[in-house]
Coordinates of C-alpha atoms and ligand atoms in Angstrom, one line a residue:
M1 CA -5.9 15.9 -6.4
Y2 CA -4.2 14.1 -9.2
N3 CA -6.0 14.2 -12.7
K4 CA -3.7 12.2 -14.8
K5 CA -3.9 10.9 -18.5
T6 CA -4.7 7.4 -18.7
I7 CA -4.1 4.6 -21.4
E8 CA -7.3 5.5 -22.9
D9 CA -6.1 9.0 -23.5
V10 CA -3.4 8.0 -25.9
D11 CA -3.3 6.2 -29.4
V12 CA -1.4 2.9 -28.5
K13 CA -2.2 1.2 -31.8
G14 CA 1.2 0.0 -33.4
K15 CA 3.1 1.8 -30.6
R16 CA 5.7 0.2 -28.5
V17 CA 4.4 0.6 -24.8
L18 CA 6.7 0.1 -21.8
A19 CA 4.3 -0.7 -18.9
R20 CA 5.7 -0.7 -15.4
C21 CA 3.7 -3.3 -13.2
D22 CA 4.2 -4.5 -9.7
F23 CA 5.0 -8.2 -10.2
N24 CA 6.7 -8.3 -6.7
V25 CA 4.8 -11.4 -5.8
P26 CA 5.5 -13.7 -2.8
M27 CA 7.4 -16.6 -3.8
A28 CA 8.5 -19.9 -2.2
D29 CA 11.0 -22.3 -3.7
G30 CA 10.4 -20.7 -7.2
V31 CA 6.6 -21.0 -7.1
I32 CA 4.4 -18.0 -6.8
T33 CA 2.4 -18.3 -3.7
D34 CA 0.0 -15.4 -4.4
D35 CA -0.6 -14.0 -7.9
K36 CA -2.9 -11.2 -6.9
R37 CA -0.6 -8.5 -8.0
I38 CA -0.3 -10.2 -11.3
R39 CA -4.0 -10.5 -11.8
E40 CA -4.5 -6.8 -10.7
A41 CA -2.3 -5.7 -13.7
L42 CA -4.3 -7.8 -16.3
P43 CA -6.9 -5.1 -17.1
T44 CA -4.3 -2.8 -18.2
I45 CA -2.2 -5.3 -20.2
R46 CA -5.4 -6.7 -21.9
Y47 CA -6.5 -3.1 -22.9
L48 CA -3.0 -2.4 -24.4
A49 CA -2.8 -5.8 -26.3
S50 CA -6.2 -5.7 -27.6
H51 CA -5.8 -2.2 -28.7
G52 CA -2.9 -3.2 -30.9
A53 CA 0.1 -2.1 -28.8
K54 CA 3.3 -3.8 -28.8
V55 CA 3.5 -4.4 -25.0
I56 CA 6.8 -4.4 -23.0
L57 CA 6.1 -5.1 -19.5
C58 CA 8.6 -4.5 -16.6
S59 CA 8.7 -4.8 -12.9
H60 CA 11.0 -5.5 -9.9
M61 CA 11.0 -8.5 -7.6
G62 CA 12.6 -8.6 -4.3
R63 CA 16.0 -7.0 -3.5
P64 CA 18.5 -8.6 -5.7
K65 CA 20.9 -5.7 -4.8
G66 CA 21.7 -4.5 -8.5
E67 CA 23.0 -7.7 -9.8
F68 CA 21.6 -10.7 -11.7
N69 CA 20.3 -13.4 -9.4
S70 CA 18.2 -16.2 -10.8
K71 CA 16.3 -16.4 -7.4
Y72 CA 14.7 -13.1 -8.3
S73 CA 14.3 -13.9 -12.0
L74 CA 10.7 -13.1 -13.5
A75 CA 10.5 -16.3 -15.4
P76 CA 7.7 -17.7 -12.9
V77 CA 5.7 -14.3 -13.6
A78 CA 6.1 -14.7 -17.4
A79 CA 4.9 -18.2 -17.1
R80 CA 1.8 -17.1 -14.9
L81 CA 1.0 -14.1 -17.1
T82 CA 1.0 -16.5 -20.2
E83 CA -1.7 -18.7 -18.4
L84 CA -3.9 -15.8 -17.2
L85 CA -3.6 -13.8 -20.5
G86 CA -4.1 -16.8 -22.7
Q87 CA -1.4 -15.5 -24.9
E88 CA 2.6 -16.1 -24.9
V89 CA 4.4 -13.7 -22.8
T90 CA 8.1 -14.0 -23.7
L91 CA 10.7 -13.2 -21.3
A92 CA 13.9 -11.3 -22.1
S93 CA 17.0 -12.7 -20.4
D94 CA 18.2 -9.1 -19.7
V95 CA 16.6 -5.6 -19.0
I96 CA 18.2 -3.2 -21.5
G97 CA 20.7 -5.7 -23.1
P98 CA 20.6 -7.2 -26.7
D99 CA 18.1 -9.8 -25.9
A100 CA 15.5 -7.3 -24.5
K101 CA 16.1 -4.8 -27.4
G102 CA 16.0 -7.4 -30.0
K103 CA 12.8 -8.9 -28.6
A104 CA 11.1 -5.4 -28.2
A105 CA 12.0 -4.6 -31.7
A106 CA 10.5 -7.8 -33.0
L107 CA 7.1 -7.4 -31.3
K108 CA 4.0 -7.4 -33.4
D109 CA 0.9 -5.5 -32.6
G110 CA -0.8 -7.2 -29.6
E111 CA 2.1 -9.0 -28.6
V112 CA 3.3 -8.9 -25.1
M113 CA 6.9 -9.5 -23.6
L114 CA 8.4 -9.1 -20.2
L115 CA 11.9 -7.6 -19.3
E116 CA 13.8 -9.2 -16.5
N117 CA 13.7 -7.8 -13.1
V118 CA 14.8 -4.1 -13.3
R119 CA 16.5 -4.4 -10.0
F120 CA 19.2 -6.5 -11.6
H121 CA 20.7 -3.1 -12.3
K122 CA 21.8 -0.9 -9.5
E123 CA 21.0 2.2 -11.5
E124 CA 17.2 1.3 -11.3
E125 CA 16.9 2.4 -7.6
K126 CA 19.3 5.3 -8.1
N127 CA 16.9 6.6 -10.7
D128 CA 20.0 6.7 -13.0
P129 CA 19.1 9.0 -16.0
A130 CA 21.4 7.0 -18.5
F131 CA 19.5 3.8 -17.5
A132 CA 16.1 5.3 -17.6
K133 CA 17.1 6.5 -21.2
E134 CA 17.9 3.1 -22.2
L135 CA 14.7 1.6 -20.9
A136 CA 12.8 4.4 -22.7
S137 CA 14.7 3.7 -26.0
M138 CA 12.7 0.6 -26.4
A139 CA 9.4 2.2 -26.4
D140 CA 7.2 5.1 -27.8
I141 CA 5.0 5.4 -24.6
F142 CA 5.3 4.7 -21.0
V143 CA 2.4 3.5 -18.9
N144 CA 3.0 3.4 -14.9
D145 CA 0.5 0.9 -13.3
A146 CA 2.7 -0.1 -10.4
F147 CA 1.0 1.7 -7.4
G148 CA 2.9 -0.2 -4.9
T149 CA 6.2 1.5 -6.0
A150 CA 4.7 4.7 -7.0
H151 CA 6.1 6.6 -3.9
R152 CA 9.6 5.6 -5.1
A153 CA 11.6 7.7 -7.7
H154 CA 13.2 4.9 -9.7
A155 CA 14.4 4.7 -13.2
S156 CA 11.4 2.4 -14.2
T157 CA 8.8 4.3 -12.0
A158 CA 9.6 7.8 -12.7
G159 CA 12.9 8.4 -14.7
V160 CA 11.6 7.1 -17.9
A161 CA 8.9 9.6 -18.0
D162 CA 11.6 12.2 -18.8
Y163 CA 12.1 10.5 -22.1
L164 CA 8.6 9.4 -23.2
P165 CA 5.0 10.5 -23.1
A166 CA 3.7 9.0 -19.8
V167 CA 0.3 8.0 -18.7
C168 CA -1.1 5.7 -15.8
G169 CA -2.9 2.3 -16.3
Y170 CA -6.2 1.2 -14.7
L171 CA -4.8 0.2 -11.5
I172 CA -3.0 3.6 -10.7
Q173 CA -6.1 5.4 -12.0
K174 CA -8.4 3.4 -9.6
E175 CA -6.0 4.2 -6.6
I176 CA -5.8 7.7 -7.1
S177 CA -9.6 8.4 -8.1
I178 CA -10.9 6.5 -5.1
M179 CA -8.4 7.6 -2.4
G180 CA -8.2 11.1 -4.0
G181 CA -12.0 11.4 -4.1
A182 CA -12.2 10.3 -0.4
L183 CA -9.6 12.9 0.5
S184 CA -10.9 15.9 -1.3
N185 CA -14.7 15.3 -1.2
P186 CA -15.5 12.6 1.3
K187 CA -19.0 11.3 2.2
R188 CA -19.4 12.4 5.9
P189 CA -18.9 11.6 8.5
F190 CA -15.4 10.8 7.6
V191 CA -13.6 8.4 10.0
A192 CA -9.9 7.5 9.9
I193 CA -8.7 4.4 11.8
L194 CA -4.9 4.4 12.3
G195 CA -3.0 1.5 14.0
G196 CA 0.4 0.0 13.7
A197 CA 3.6 0.3 15.5
K198 CA 5.0 3.7 15.8
V199 CA 3.7 7.2 16.2
S200 CA 6.8 8.4 14.4
D201 CA 5.9 6.6 11.2
K202 CA 2.2 8.0 11.2
I203 CA 2.8 11.7 12.3
G204 CA 2.5 13.0 8.8
V205 CA -0.8 11.0 8.2
I206 CA -2.4 12.0 11.5
N207 CA -1.4 15.7 10.8
N208 CA -2.9 15.6 7.1
L209 CA -6.0 13.7 8.4
I210 CA -6.8 15.9 11.2
E211 CA -7.3 18.7 8.6
K212 CA -10.0 16.4 6.8
V213 CA -11.7 13.9 9.1
D214 CA -14.5 14.1 11.6
T215 CA -13.4 11.3 13.8
L216 CA -9.9 9.9 14.2
I217 CA -9.5 6.4 15.7
I218 CA -6.2 5.4 17.1
G219 CA -5.2 1.9 18.0
G220 CA -2.2 -0.3 17.9
A221 CA 0.9 0.3 19.7
M222 CA 0.8 4.0 18.8
A223 CA -2.3 4.5 21.2
Y224 CA 0.1 3.9 24.3
T225 CA 2.1 6.9 23.5
F226 CA -1.1 9.0 23.3
N227 CA -2.6 7.4 26.5
K228 CA 0.6 8.0 28.5
A229 CA 0.5 11.6 27.2
R230 CA -3.0 11.9 28.6
G231 CA -1.6 10.6 32.0
H232 CA -2.6 7.0 31.8
K233 CA -0.6 4.2 33.3
I234 CA 0.6 2.0 30.4
G235 CA 2.8 -0.6 32.0
I236 CA 5.6 -1.9 29.9
S237 CA 3.5 -1.2 26.6
L238 CA 5.5 0.1 23.7
C239 CA 5.9 3.9 24.0
E240 CA 7.9 6.6 22.2
D241 CA 8.7 8.7 25.3
D242 CA 10.2 11.4 23.0
K243 CA 6.8 11.7 21.3
L244 CA 4.8 12.4 24.4
D245 CA 4.8 16.2 23.7
L246 CA 3.9 15.7 20.2
A247 CA 1.0 13.4 21.0
N248 CA -0.6 16.1 23.2
E249 CA 0.0 18.7 20.4
L250 CA -1.7 16.4 18.1
L251 CA -4.6 15.8 20.4
E252 CA -4.8 19.7 21.1
K253 CA -4.8 20.2 17.2
A254 CA -7.6 17.8 16.8
K255 CA -9.7 19.4 19.4
A256 CA -9.1 23.1 17.9
K257 CA -10.3 21.6 14.6
G258 CA -13.4 19.9 16.1
V259 CA -12.0 16.5 15.4
K260 CA -13.3 13.7 17.7
V261 CA -10.3 11.4 18.7
L262 CA -11.2 7.9 20.0
L263 CA -8.4 6.1 21.9
P264 CA -8.8 2.6 23.5
V265 CA -10.6 2.4 26.6
D266 CA -9.7 -1.2 27.4
N267 CA -6.8 -3.3 26.3
H268 CA -5.9 -7.1 26.0
V269 CA -2.4 -7.1 27.8
G270 CA 0.4 -9.6 28.3
D271 CA 3.3 -10.0 30.6
K272 CA 5.7 -10.3 27.7
Y273 CA 5.9 -9.8 23.9
D274 CA 5.0 -13.4 23.1
P275 CA 1.8 -15.2 22.2
D276 CA 2.1 -17.7 25.1
C277 CA 2.2 -14.7 27.6
H278 CA 0.0 -14.6 30.6
D279 CA -2.8 -12.3 29.5
L280 CA -5.5 -10.0 31.0
F281 CA -8.2 -7.6 29.9
V282 CA -7.7 -4.3 31.5
D283 CA -8.8 -0.6 31.7
S284 CA -6.6 1.5 29.3
A285 CA -6.0 4.0 32.0
D286 CA -4.5 1.5 34.3
I287 CA -2.4 -1.2 32.7
P288 CA -0.8 -3.2 35.5
D289 CA 3.0 -3.0 36.1
G290 CA 4.8 -5.6 34.3
Y291 CA 2.2 -5.9 31.4
M292 CA 2.1 -4.5 28.0
G293 CA -1.0 -3.7 25.7
L294 CA -0.9 -6.2 22.8
D295 CA -4.4 -5.4 21.5
I296 CA -7.5 -3.3 22.1
G297 CA -10.1 -4.8 24.4
P298 CA -13.9 -5.7 23.5
A299 CA -15.3 -2.3 25.0
S300 CA -13.0 -0.4 22.6
V301 CA -14.2 -2.5 19.7
I302 CA -17.7 -1.5 20.5
L303 CA -16.7 2.1 21.0
F304 CA -14.8 2.2 17.8
G305 CA -17.4 0.1 16.0
Y306 CA -20.3 2.8 16.9
A307 CA -18.1 5.4 15.1
I308 CA -17.6 3.2 12.1
K309 CA -21.3 2.2 11.7
G310 CA -22.4 5.8 11.3
A311 CA -19.6 6.8 9.0
G312 CA -20.0 7.8 5.4
T313 CA -16.1 7.3 4.6
V314 CA -13.8 5.1 6.4
V315 CA -10.1 5.2 5.8
W316 CA -8.0 2.4 7.7
N317 CA -4.3 2.0 8.0
G318 CA -2.6 -0.3 10.6
P319 CA -3.7 -3.0 12.9
M320 CA -5.1 -2.5 16.4
G321 CA -2.7 -4.9 18.0
V322 CA -0.4 -7.8 17.2
S323 CA -2.8 -9.2 14.7
E324 CA -0.2 -11.7 13.5
W325 CA -0.8 -13.7 16.6
D326 CA -4.4 -15.2 16.7
K327 CA -4.6 -14.4 20.5
F328 CA -4.3 -10.7 19.9
S329 CA -6.1 -10.4 16.7
Q330 CA -9.5 -9.9 18.0
G331 CA -9.5 -6.2 18.1
T332 CA -8.3 -5.9 14.5
C333 CA -10.7 -8.6 13.6
G334 CA -13.7 -6.6 15.4
V335 CA -12.8 -3.3 13.6
A336 CA -12.7 -5.2 10.3
T337 CA -16.1 -6.8 10.9
A338 CA -17.4 -3.3 11.9
V339 CA -16.1 -1.6 8.5
A340 CA -17.4 -4.7 6.7
E341 CA -20.9 -4.3 8.1
S342 CA -21.0 -0.5 7.6
N343 CA -22.5 1.1 4.6
A344 CA -19.5 3.5 4.4
V345 CA -17.1 3.9 1.6
S346 CA -14.3 2.0 2.8
I347 CA -10.7 2.3 2.0
I348 CA -8.1 0.0 3.3
G349 CA -4.5 1.2 3.1
G350 CA -2.8 -2.2 2.5
G351 CA -0.4 -4.1 4.8
D352 CA -1.7 -5.7 7.9
S353 CA -5.2 -4.2 8.0
A354 CA -5.6 -5.6 4.5
A355 CA -4.3 -8.9 5.4
A356 CA -6.8 -9.1 8.3
I357 CA -9.7 -8.3 6.0
E358 CA -8.5 -10.9 3.5
K359 CA -8.2 -13.5 6.1
L360 CA -11.7 -12.9 7.4
G361 CA -13.1 -13.0 3.9
F362 CA -14.3 -9.5 3.9
A363 CA -12.3 -8.3 0.9
D364 CA -15.2 -8.0 -1.4
R365 CA -17.3 -5.9 1.1
M366 CA -14.7 -3.1 1.0
T367 CA -14.9 -0.3 -1.5
H368 CA -11.1 -0.4 -2.0
I369 CA -8.1 -2.3 -0.7
S370 CA -5.1 -0.4 -1.7
T371 CA -2.3 -2.4 -3.6
G372 CA 0.4 -0.2 -1.9
G373 CA 1.0 -0.3 1.8
G374 CA 3.8 2.3 1.7
A375 CA 2.3 4.2 -1.2
S376 CA -1.1 4.6 0.3
L377 CA 0.4 5.9 3.6
E378 CA 2.3 8.6 1.6
F379 CA -0.9 9.4 -0.4
L380 CA -2.8 9.6 2.8
E381 CA -0.1 12.0 4.2
G382 CA -0.7 14.2 1.2
L383 CA 2.7 13.9 -0.1
E384 CA 3.5 13.8 -3.9
L385 CA 4.1 10.3 -5.3
P386 CA 7.0 10.5 -7.9
G387 CA 5.7 7.7 -10.0
I388 CA 2.5 9.4 -10.3
A389 CA 3.6 13.1 -10.5
C390 CA 5.7 12.3 -13.6
L391 CA 2.6 11.3 -15.5
A392 CA 0.9 13.8 -17.9
D393 CA -2.0 15.7 -16.7
K394 CA -5.3 15.6 -18.5
D395 CA -6.0 18.5 -20.7
Ligands
LIG1 P1 2.8 -0.7 11.0 O1 3.7 -1.3 10.1 O2 3.2 0.5 11.6 O3 1.5 -0.7 10.5 O4 2.6 -1.7 12.1 C1 2.3 -3.0 12.2 C2 3.0 -3.7 13.4 O5 2.4 -3.2 14.5 C3 2.5 -5.1 13.4 O6 3.6 -6.1 13.1 C4 1.9 -5.3 14.7 O7 2.3 -6.5 15.2 C5 2.5 -4.2 15.5 N1 1.5 -3.7 16.6 C6 0.5 -3.4 16.8 N2 0.0 -3.1 17.9 C7 1.0 -3.5 18.6 C8 1.1 -3.5 20.2 N3 0.2 -3.2 21.0 N4 2.4 -3.9 20.6 C9 3.4 -4.1 19.7 N5 3.2 -4.2 18.4 C10 2.2 -3.8 17.7

């Protein structure tokens, strides 16, 4: 488990601190439609500014493909930060150019500035050492607080740590202490709920969690590969036929470890991949020809809900069905309700499951909703996250 130094373990007074945040917020016509990611970065920024640091913020936004594109400018983020912090956050017109360097050099203690989108340079995603060195040259300390990109080894998430003392901000600290704590010392029974589209995307997570959990709940499109492997009729449901042996091996492994695996017992199915399809509720062992599973059914919600109710810890990643469509979102909503009503330590791994929880208004009933879908998945897989591994360990 990571035990990294934080902003509280270094003296930031009078120092130039380069803080990598995740300001990759959704935008429509130049307007921020959800500023959650900006608000989540505020505790770290406030701490640094109030402790006398000269704060240089940086982030990526979207995919500008390595060149300047005003559509991906962080100008709206600087404006929103200014409002939220109640102090001016100036935006540099470049990332490592004369404007950025000039503004960084002129910062006074407690002042905050923002560099332009780091992905305006193709060197960012290539983790180019010369670019990382240029970024680092503006600062004395590096703080990573961008959990959402911590699984990427980019110049501003990992490369800069080769040139500066590096610590984590509050957001990364919270993510690693809650998720790390659940994985290394969970309150039992420990129940993992996995859904989503593909077995192949989640093999690593399943493999790692089988070593740790008491119960593994599998829903989403993934479940049909497992159910077919068990000899069920799955109609035209999504299935990875080349993963059938693997599915059986994973089920065998779980059995050998004494891990209970719960798969859907009933499904909400449709005659095509379309919200306006003809739909039926059927037994999971016998999905009719010409129909595909698009959600778990009500009996599965009860079965899964029973395991969730008795859990000490719940980790959830991936929807139970095509939750983007109201008609096939009941399974995901049912599971979200069970998690919200349980007394378990509940950890939601971002993405569609987090969206379902927010939509239902259950966010404040969860212990933790991860700010990084991909990053939290890699964390649950037990993989090393480069943006965290590069930070200094506590003494
Ligand atoms: P993932 O990114 O792997 O978590 O997968 C999320 C996607 O899986 C969502 O867009 C869902 O619509 C999709 N999904 C979940 N269940 C099904 C299903 N039964 N059939 C087709 N797609 C599904």
